[in-house]
């Protein structure tokens, strides 16, 4: 995968399609191929912080956290023992295999790919992040 002509940095990642999509080596690859949610912040002691948003993450120091839409579970209600963060559904689009849902939490729009019942726009939901990728700056 290469970037556009304005940003000639060369090849971003080489690998099988499965490897590139499931384990992107840069925030650019994660965003380009999977429309990942990207958040700048800092990881310390296993916790990623960006403003009032906190999530578990591996790594340390300042960087970008990338979360693929398929790695976020939408759970009922708000942030408690079932979800890591809570937010408001701002878009909920039906899809044949999975629905595309945008949830606004702490100034971040999380793109989620969900199967089953689709939350309605305006509904408050919890989000549980199963996996993320941290890219140090």
PDB file of N, CA and C in Angstrom, residues 36-82:
ATOM      1  N   UNK A  36     -10.717   3.181  10.546  1.00  0.00           N
ATOM      2  CA  UNK A  36     -10.520   3.116  11.991  1.00  0.00           C
ATOM      3  C   UNK A  36     -10.737   4.474  12.636  1.00  0.00           C
ATOM      4  N   UNK A  37     -11.149   4.444  13.888  1.00  0.00           N
ATOM      5  CA  UNK A  37     -11.209   5.641  14.711  1.00  0.00           C
ATOM      6  C   UNK A  37      -9.787   5.921  15.181  1.00  0.00           C
ATOM      7  N   UNK A  38      -9.292   7.134  14.936  1.00  0.00           N
ATOM      8  CA  UNK A  38      -7.946   7.528  15.354  1.00  0.00           C
ATOM      9  C   UNK A  38      -8.050   8.614  16.410  1.00  0.00           C
ATOM     10  N   UNK A  39      -7.324   8.412  17.521  1.00  0.00           N
ATOM     11  CA  UNK A  39      -7.352   9.379  18.616  1.00  0.00           C
ATOM     12  C   UNK A  39      -5.921   9.620  19.078  1.00  0.00           C
ATOM     13  N   UNK A  40      -5.507  10.884  19.130  1.00  0.00           N
ATOM     14  CA  UNK A  40      -4.187  11.231  19.653  1.00  0.00           C
ATOM     15  C   UNK A  40      -4.265  11.368  21.165  1.00  0.00           C
ATOM     16  N   UNK A  41      -3.242  10.874  21.849  1.00  0.00           N
ATOM     17  CA  UNK A  41      -3.207  10.954  23.303  1.00  0.00           C
ATOM     18  C   UNK A  41      -1.918  10.374  23.843  1.00  0.00           C
ATOM     19  N   UNK A  42      -1.975   9.912  25.097  1.00  0.00           N
ATOM     20  CA  UNK A  42      -0.797   9.400  25.788  1.00  0.00           C
ATOM     21  C   UNK A  42      -1.153   8.096  26.486  1.00  0.00           C
ATOM     22  N   UNK A  43      -0.233   7.118  26.425  1.00  0.00           N
ATOM     23  CA  UNK A  43      -0.395   5.872  27.177  1.00  0.00           C
ATOM     24  C   UNK A  43       0.594   5.879  28.337  1.00  0.00           C
ATOM     25  N   UNK A  44       0.073   5.605  29.537  1.00  0.00           N
ATOM     26  CA  UNK A  44       0.900   5.452  30.733  1.00  0.00           C
ATOM     27  C   UNK A  44       0.271   4.373  31.602  1.00  0.00           C
ATOM     28  N   UNK A  45       1.073   3.439  32.056  1.00  0.00           N
ATOM     29  CA  UNK A  45       0.603   2.361  32.941  1.00  0.00           C
ATOM     30  C   UNK A  45      -0.599   1.618  32.376  1.00  0.00           C
ATOM     31  N   UNK A  46      -0.587   1.349  31.067  1.00  0.00           N
ATOM     32  CA  UNK A  46      -1.654   0.570  30.445  1.00  0.00           C
ATOM     33  C   UNK A  46      -2.943   1.316  30.190  1.00  0.00           C
ATOM     34  N   UNK A  47      -2.921   2.644  30.356  1.00  0.00           N
ATOM     35  CA  UNK A  47      -4.121   3.449  30.132  1.00  0.00           C
ATOM     36  C   UNK A  47      -3.838   4.536  29.106  1.00  0.00           C
ATOM     37  N   UNK A  48      -4.659   4.584  28.070  1.00  0.00           N
ATOM     38  CA  UNK A  48      -4.591   5.632  27.050  1.00  0.00           C
ATOM     39  C   UNK A  48      -5.506   6.764  27.493  1.00  0.00           C
ATOM     40  N   UNK A  49      -4.998   7.996  27.445  1.00  0.00           N
ATOM     41  CA  UNK A  49      -5.784   9.161  27.838  1.00  0.00           C
ATOM     42  C   UNK A  49      -5.733  10.210  26.739  1.00  0.00           C
ATOM     43  N   UNK A  50      -6.916  10.739  26.412  1.00  0.00           N
ATOM     44  CA  UNK A  50      -7.046  11.853  25.475  1.00  0.00           C
ATOM     45  C   UNK A  50      -8.184  12.719  25.994  1.00  0.00           C
ATOM     46  N   UNK A  51      -7.847  13.854  26.593  1.00  0.00           N
ATOM     47  CA  UNK A  51      -8.887  14.665  27.231  1.00  0.00           C
ATOM     48  C   UNK A  51      -9.510  13.872  28.365  1.00  0.00           C
ATOM     49  N   UNK A  52     -10.841  13.755  28.358  1.00  0.00           N
ATOM     50  CA  UNK A  52     -11.525  12.984  29.402  1.00  0.00           C
ATOM     51  C   UNK A  52     -11.720  11.520  29.012  1.00  0.00           C
ATOM     52  N   UNK A  53     -11.274  11.145  27.813  1.00  0.00           N
ATOM     53  CA  UNK A  53     -11.409   9.771  27.339  1.00  0.00           C
ATOM     54  C   UNK A  53     -10.256   8.916  27.862  1.00  0.00           C
ATOM     55  N   UNK A  54     -10.584   7.773  28.473  1.00  0.00           N
ATOM     56  CA  UNK A  54      -9.563   6.826  28.910  1.00  0.00           C
ATOM     57  C   UNK A  54      -9.945   5.428  28.447  1.00  0.00           C
ATOM     58  N   UNK A  55      -8.964   4.702  27.928  1.00  0.00           N
ATOM     59  CA  UNK A  55      -9.148   3.333  27.453  1.00  0.00           C
ATOM     60  C   UNK A  55      -7.910   2.519  27.799  1.00  0.00           C
ATOM     61  N   UNK A  56      -8.078   1.227  27.968  1.00  0.00           N
ATOM     62  CA  UNK A  56      -6.926   0.353  28.164  1.00  0.00           C
ATOM     63  C   UNK A  56      -6.154   0.267  26.851  1.00  0.00           C
ATOM     64  N   UNK A  57      -4.825   0.293  26.950  1.00  0.00           N
ATOM     65  CA  UNK A  57      -3.995   0.190  25.743  1.00  0.00           C
ATOM     66  C   UNK A  57      -2.586  -0.230  26.122  1.00  0.00           C
ATOM     67  N   UNK A  58      -1.928  -0.909  25.192  1.00  0.00           N
ATOM     68  CA  UNK A  58      -0.524  -1.266  25.372  1.00  0.00           C
ATOM     69  C   UNK A  58       0.335  -0.165  24.774  1.00  0.00           C
ATOM     70  N   UNK A  59       1.555  -0.043  25.255  1.00  0.00           N
ATOM     71  CA  UNK A  59       2.471   0.964  24.755  1.00  0.00           C
ATOM     72  C   UNK A  59       2.776   1.983  25.830  1.00  0.00           C
ATOM     73  N   UNK A  60       3.496   3.037  25.442  1.00  0.00           N
ATOM     74  CA  UNK A  60       3.778   4.113  26.386  1.00  0.00           C
ATOM     75  C   UNK A  60       4.132   5.381  25.627  1.00  0.00           C
ATOM     76  N   UNK A  61       3.856   6.508  26.268  1.00  0.00           N
ATOM     77  CA  UNK A  61       4.176   7.805  25.706  1.00  0.00           C
ATOM     78  C   UNK A  61       3.091   8.350  24.800  1.00  0.00           C
ATOM     79  N   UNK A  62       3.383   9.474  24.124  1.00  0.00           N
ATOM     80  CA  UNK A  62       2.409  10.080  23.220  1.00  0.00           C
ATOM     81  C   UNK A  62       2.299   9.301  21.914  1.00  0.00           C
ATOM     82  N   UNK A  63       1.110   9.317  21.330  1.00  0.00           N
ATOM     83  CA  UNK A  63       0.911   8.623  20.064  1.00  0.00           C
ATOM     84  C   UNK A  63      -0.535   8.637  19.633  1.00  0.00           C
ATOM     85  N   UNK A  64      -0.842   7.786  18.671  1.00  0.00           N
ATOM     86  CA  UNK A  64      -2.189   7.677  18.116  1.00  0.00           C
ATOM     87  C   UNK A  64      -2.730   6.287  18.393  1.00  0.00           C
ATOM     88  N   UNK A  65      -3.942   6.233  18.924  1.00  0.00           N
ATOM     89  CA  UNK A  65      -4.634   4.972  19.147  1.00  0.00           C
ATOM     90  C   UNK A  65      -5.584   4.756  17.976  1.00  0.00           C
ATOM     91  N   UNK A  66      -5.498   3.587  17.350  1.00  0.00           N
ATOM     92  CA  UNK A  66      -6.390   3.232  16.239  1.00  0.00           C
ATOM     93  C   UNK A  66      -7.284   2.091  16.698  1.00  0.00           C
ATOM     94  N   UNK A  67      -8.592   2.258  16.478  1.00  0.00           N
ATOM     95  CA  UNK A  67      -9.562   1.238  16.852  1.00  0.00           C
ATOM     96  C   UNK A  67     -10.380   0.903  15.614  1.00  0.00           C
ATOM     97  N   UNK A  68     -10.307  -0.354  15.178  1.00  0.00           N
ATOM     98  CA  UNK A  68     -11.058  -0.783  14.001  1.00  0.00           C
ATOM     99  C   UNK A  68     -12.538  -0.905  14.346  1.00  0.00           C
ATOM    100  N   UNK A  69     -13.426  -0.580  13.402  1.00  0.00           N
ATOM    101  CA  UNK A  69     -14.869  -0.661  13.666  1.00  0.00           C
ATOM    102  C   UNK A  69     -15.325  -2.036  14.141  1.00  0.00           C
ATOM    103  N   UNK A  70     -14.665  -3.083  13.687  1.00  0.00           N
ATOM    104  CA  UNK A  70     -15.050  -4.446  14.079  1.00  0.00           C
ATOM    105  C   UNK A  70     -14.547  -4.820  15.469  1.00  0.00           C
ATOM    106  N   UNK A  71     -13.731  -3.972  16.090  1.00  0.00           N
ATOM    107  CA  UNK A  71     -13.190  -4.249  17.424  1.00  0.00           C
ATOM    108  C   UNK A  71     -13.901  -3.478  18.526  1.00  0.00           C
ATOM    109  N   UNK A  72     -15.059  -2.912  18.207  1.00  0.00           N
ATOM    110  CA  UNK A  72     -15.854  -2.183  19.191  1.00  0.00           C
ATOM    111  C   UNK A  72     -17.204  -2.871  19.321  1.00  0.00           C
ATOM    112  N   UNK A  73     -17.569  -3.214  20.562  1.00  0.00           N
ATOM    113  CA  UNK A  73     -18.894  -3.772  20.830  1.00  0.00           C
ATOM    114  C   UNK A  73     -19.790  -2.683  21.387  1.00  0.00           C
ATOM    115  N   UNK A  74     -20.991  -2.587  20.848  1.00  0.00           N
ATOM    116  CA  UNK A  74     -21.991  -1.667  21.382  1.00  0.00           C
ATOM    117  C   UNK A  74     -22.774  -2.416  22.443  1.00  0.00           C
ATOM    118  N   UNK A  75     -22.836  -1.832  23.646  1.00  0.00           N
ATOM    119  CA  UNK A  75     -23.546  -2.457  24.758  1.00  0.00           C
ATOM    120  C   UNK A  75     -24.628  -1.500  25.250  1.00  0.00           C
ATOM    121  N   UNK A  76     -25.700  -2.036  25.842  1.00  0.00           N
ATOM    122  CA  UNK A  76     -26.785  -1.174  26.308  1.00  0.00           C
ATOM    123  C   UNK A  76     -26.316  -0.208  27.394  1.00  0.00           C
ATOM    124  N   UNK A  77     -26.992   0.929  27.472  1.00  0.00           N
ATOM    125  CA  UNK A  77     -26.761   1.855  28.574  1.00  0.00           C
ATOM    126  C   UNK A  77     -25.553   2.723  28.402  1.00  0.00           C
ATOM    127  N   UNK A  78     -24.933   3.033  29.534  1.00  0.00           N
ATOM    128  CA  UNK A  78     -23.812   3.959  29.528  1.00  0.00           C
ATOM    129  C   UNK A  78     -22.594   3.315  30.162  1.00  0.00           C
ATOM    130  N   UNK A  79     -21.548   4.109  30.340  1.00  0.00           N
ATOM    131  CA  UNK A  79     -20.289   3.590  30.871  1.00  0.00           C
ATOM    132  C   UNK A  79     -20.487   3.073  32.287  1.00  0.00           C
ATOM    133  N   UNK A  80     -20.230   1.819  32.476  1.00  0.00           N
ATOM    134  CA  UNK A  80     -20.266   1.178  33.788  1.00  0.00           C
ATOM    135  C   UNK A  80     -19.465  -0.103  33.665  1.00  0.00           C
ATOM    136  N   UNK A  81     -19.865  -1.146  34.354  1.00  0.00           N
ATOM    137  CA  UNK A  81     -19.090  -2.377  34.276  1.00  0.00           C
ATOM    138  C   UNK A  81     -19.293  -3.140  32.972  1.00  0.00           C
ATOM    139  N   UNK A  82     -20.175  -2.662  32.064  1.00  0.00           N
ATOM    140  CA  UNK A  82     -20.385  -3.357  30.793  1.00  0.00           C
ATOM    141  C   UNK A  82     -19.700  -2.665  29.626  1.00  0.00           C
TER     142      UNK A  82
END
